[in-house]
Short mmCIF file of C-alpha atoms in Angstrom, two decimals:
data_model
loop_
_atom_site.label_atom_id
_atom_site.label_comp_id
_atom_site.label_asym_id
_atom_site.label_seq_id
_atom_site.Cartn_x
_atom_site.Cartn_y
_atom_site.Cartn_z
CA UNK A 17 -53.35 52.45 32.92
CA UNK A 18 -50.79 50.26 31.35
CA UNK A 19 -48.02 49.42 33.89
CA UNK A 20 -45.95 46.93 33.37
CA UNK A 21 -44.24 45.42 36.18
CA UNK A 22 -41.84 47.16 38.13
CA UNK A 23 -38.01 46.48 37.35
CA UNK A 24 -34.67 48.22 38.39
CA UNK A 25 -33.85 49.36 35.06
CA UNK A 26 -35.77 51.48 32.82
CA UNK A 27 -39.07 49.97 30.91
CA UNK A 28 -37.93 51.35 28.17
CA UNK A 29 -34.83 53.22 26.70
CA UNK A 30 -35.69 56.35 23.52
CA UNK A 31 -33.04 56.63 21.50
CA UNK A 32 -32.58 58.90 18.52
CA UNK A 33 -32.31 62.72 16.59
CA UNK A 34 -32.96 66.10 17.81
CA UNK A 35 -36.84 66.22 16.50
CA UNK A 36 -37.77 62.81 16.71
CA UNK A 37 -39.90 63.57 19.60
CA UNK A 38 -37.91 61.81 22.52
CA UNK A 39 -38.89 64.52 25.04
CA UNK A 40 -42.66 64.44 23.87
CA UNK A 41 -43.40 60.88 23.47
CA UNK A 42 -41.14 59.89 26.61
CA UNK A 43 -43.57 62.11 29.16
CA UNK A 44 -46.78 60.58 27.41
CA UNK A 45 -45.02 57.37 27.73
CA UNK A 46 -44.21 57.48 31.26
CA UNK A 47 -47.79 58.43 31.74
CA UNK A 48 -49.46 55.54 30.15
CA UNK A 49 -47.09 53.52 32.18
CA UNK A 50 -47.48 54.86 35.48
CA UNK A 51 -43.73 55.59 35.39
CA UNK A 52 -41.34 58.26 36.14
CA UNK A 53 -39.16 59.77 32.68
CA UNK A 54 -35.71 60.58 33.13
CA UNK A 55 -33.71 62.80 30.54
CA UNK A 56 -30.13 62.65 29.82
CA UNK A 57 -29.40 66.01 29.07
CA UNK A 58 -31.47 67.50 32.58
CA UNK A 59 -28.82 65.02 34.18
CA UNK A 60 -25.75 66.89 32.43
CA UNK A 61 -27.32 69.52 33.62
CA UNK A 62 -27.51 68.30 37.04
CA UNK A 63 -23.62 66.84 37.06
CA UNK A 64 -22.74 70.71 35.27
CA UNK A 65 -24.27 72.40 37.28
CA UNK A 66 -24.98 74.57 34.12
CA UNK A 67 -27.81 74.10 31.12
CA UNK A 68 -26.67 71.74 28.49
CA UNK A 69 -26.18 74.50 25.66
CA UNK A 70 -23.41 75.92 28.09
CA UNK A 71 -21.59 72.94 28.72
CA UNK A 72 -21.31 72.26 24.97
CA UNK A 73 -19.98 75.95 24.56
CA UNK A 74 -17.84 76.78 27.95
CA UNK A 75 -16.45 73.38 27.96
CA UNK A 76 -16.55 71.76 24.99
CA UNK A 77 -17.93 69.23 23.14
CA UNK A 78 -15.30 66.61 24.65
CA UNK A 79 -15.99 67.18 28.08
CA UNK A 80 -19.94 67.25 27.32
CA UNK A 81 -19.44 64.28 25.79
CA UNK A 82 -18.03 62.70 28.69
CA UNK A 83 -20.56 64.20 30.67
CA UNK A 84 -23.63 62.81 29.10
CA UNK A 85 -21.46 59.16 29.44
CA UNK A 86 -22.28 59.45 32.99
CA UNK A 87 -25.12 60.80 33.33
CA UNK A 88 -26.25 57.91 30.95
CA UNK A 89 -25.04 54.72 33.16
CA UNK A 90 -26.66 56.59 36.09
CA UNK A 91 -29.78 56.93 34.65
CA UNK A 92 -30.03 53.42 33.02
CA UNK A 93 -29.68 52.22 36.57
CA UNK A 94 -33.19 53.86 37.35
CA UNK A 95 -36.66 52.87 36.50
CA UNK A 96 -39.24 53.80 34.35
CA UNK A 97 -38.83 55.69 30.74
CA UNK A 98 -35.25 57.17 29.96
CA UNK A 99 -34.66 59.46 27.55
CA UNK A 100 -31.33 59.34 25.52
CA UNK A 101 -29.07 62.22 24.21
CA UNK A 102 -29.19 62.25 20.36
CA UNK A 103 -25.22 62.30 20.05
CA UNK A 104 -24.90 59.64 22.97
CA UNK A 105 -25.38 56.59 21.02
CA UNK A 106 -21.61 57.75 19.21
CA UNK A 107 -20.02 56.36 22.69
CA UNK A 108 -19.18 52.72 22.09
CA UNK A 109 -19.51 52.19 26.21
CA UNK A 110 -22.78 53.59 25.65
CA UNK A 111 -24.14 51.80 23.05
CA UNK A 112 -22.36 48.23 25.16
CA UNK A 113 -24.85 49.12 27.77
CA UNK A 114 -28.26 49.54 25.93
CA UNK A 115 -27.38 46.33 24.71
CA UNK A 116 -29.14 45.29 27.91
CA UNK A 117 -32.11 47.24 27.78
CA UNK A 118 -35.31 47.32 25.58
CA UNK A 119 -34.56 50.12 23.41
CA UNK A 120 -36.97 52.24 21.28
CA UNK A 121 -35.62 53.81 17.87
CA UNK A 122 -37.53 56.83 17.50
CA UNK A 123 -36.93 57.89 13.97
CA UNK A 124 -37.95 60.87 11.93
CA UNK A 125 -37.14 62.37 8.50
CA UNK A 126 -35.92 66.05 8.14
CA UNK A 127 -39.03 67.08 7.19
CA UNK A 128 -41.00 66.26 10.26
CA UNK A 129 -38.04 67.04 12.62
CA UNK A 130 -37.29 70.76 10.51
CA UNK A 131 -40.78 71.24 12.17
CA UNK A 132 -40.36 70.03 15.35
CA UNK A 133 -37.67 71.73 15.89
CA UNK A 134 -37.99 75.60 14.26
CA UNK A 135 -35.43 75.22 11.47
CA UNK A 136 -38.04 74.46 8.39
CA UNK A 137 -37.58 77.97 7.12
CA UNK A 138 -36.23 77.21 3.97
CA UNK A 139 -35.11 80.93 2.66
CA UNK A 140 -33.27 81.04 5.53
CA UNK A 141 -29.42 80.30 5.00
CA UNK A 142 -29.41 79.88 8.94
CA UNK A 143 -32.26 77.64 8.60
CA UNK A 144 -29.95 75.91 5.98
CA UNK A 145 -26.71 75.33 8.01
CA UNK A 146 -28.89 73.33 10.66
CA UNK A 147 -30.80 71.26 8.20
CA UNK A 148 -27.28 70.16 6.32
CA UNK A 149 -25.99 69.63 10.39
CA UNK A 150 -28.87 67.53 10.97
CA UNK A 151 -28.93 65.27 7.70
CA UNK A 152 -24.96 64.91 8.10
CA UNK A 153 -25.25 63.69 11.73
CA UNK A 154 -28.34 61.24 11.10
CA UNK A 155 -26.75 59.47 8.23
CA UNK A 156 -23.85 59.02 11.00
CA UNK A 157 -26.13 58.07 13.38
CA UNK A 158 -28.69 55.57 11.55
CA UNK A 159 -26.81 52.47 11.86
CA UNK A 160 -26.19 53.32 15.68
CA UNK A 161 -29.28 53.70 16.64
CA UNK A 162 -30.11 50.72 15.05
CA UNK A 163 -27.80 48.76 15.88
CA UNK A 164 -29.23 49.23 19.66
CA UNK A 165 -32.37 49.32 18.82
CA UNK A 166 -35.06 46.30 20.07
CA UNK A 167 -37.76 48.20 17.56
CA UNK A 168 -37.93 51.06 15.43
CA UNK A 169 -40.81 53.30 15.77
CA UNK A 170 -41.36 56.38 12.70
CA UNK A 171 -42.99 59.32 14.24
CA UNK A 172 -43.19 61.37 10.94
CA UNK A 173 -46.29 62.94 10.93
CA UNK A 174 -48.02 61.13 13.49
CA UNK A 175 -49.02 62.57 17.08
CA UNK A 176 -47.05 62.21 20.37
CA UNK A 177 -50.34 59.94 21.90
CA UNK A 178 -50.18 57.60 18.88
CA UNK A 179 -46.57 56.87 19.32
CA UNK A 180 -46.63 56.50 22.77
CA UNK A 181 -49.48 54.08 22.46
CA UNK A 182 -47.49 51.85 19.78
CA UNK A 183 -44.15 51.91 22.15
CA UNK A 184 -46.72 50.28 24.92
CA UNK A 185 -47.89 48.14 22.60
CA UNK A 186 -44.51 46.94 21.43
CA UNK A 187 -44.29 46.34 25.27
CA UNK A 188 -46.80 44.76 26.17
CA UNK A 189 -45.93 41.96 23.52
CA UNK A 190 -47.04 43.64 19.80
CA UNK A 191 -44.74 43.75 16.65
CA UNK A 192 -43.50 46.84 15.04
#
């Protein structure tokens, strides 16, 4: 095991795009750590009372918005491996606050994340709506995530295991 001494905040902080892998590497991560992982979007859930995908549609991307806002300072007030929204890093309160935290940059190409996440059907003009959605938001995104970011980590093409091994490493005192 690879613990790292116990704090009050999370050990570490994923940030980035639908498909990067946040979900993945952050349970393999909070295994090699001994740690709990904590999800932003299972908290909407929990504040909602409703699955995230509802929120966004019954109430609107505003109020989901606002939503995730909490449930983000809540769960950057917990331990172990915390597991950011994609669109949360657009809040400027949000991004203040990782400020403070070691943050991990988890970043993917559209190639890897069309994979990841079932829209790399190319023929497909649904496929194709997604994949423009996805480009147009992460060339938004980029210099958010990286502004907050203590190291940047690409997970194209590489497993969960190895990238959760390289985020300990960074850790535990390695380079990117």
């Amino acid at each position: 095991m690879h613990a790292l001494p116990r704090r009050t905040r999370p050990q570490v902080v994923l940030v980035g795009p639908p498909g990067s892998g946040k979900s993945a590497v952050g349970h393999a991560l909070a295994e090699l750590l001994g740690a709990g992982c904590v999800e932003t979007d299972r908290e909407v859930e929990r504040l909602a009372g409703t699955p995230v995908s509802e929120v966004f549609v019954d109430l609107g991307e505003a109020r989901f918005r606002e939503l995730e806002r909490e449930a983000t300072m809540q769960v950057l007030a917990r331990d172990g491996v915390v597991e950011i929204g994609g669109g949360a890093i657009t809040d400027p309160a949000v991004r203040a606050v990782l400020h403070d935290h070691t943050v991990v940059f988890l970043d993917v190409g559209i190639v890897d994340a069309a994979k990841r996440i079932g829209f790399d059907q190319s023929s497909s003009m649904v496929a194709l709506l997604p994949r423009r959605s996805w480009i147009r938001h992460m060339e938004a995104r980029r210099p958010l995530y990286t502004e907050v970011a203590t190291w940047t980590v690409d997970t194209a093409g590489r497993s969960v295991q190895d990238v959760a091994d390289q985020v300990v490493e960074l850790l535990q005192g390695g380079t990117a």
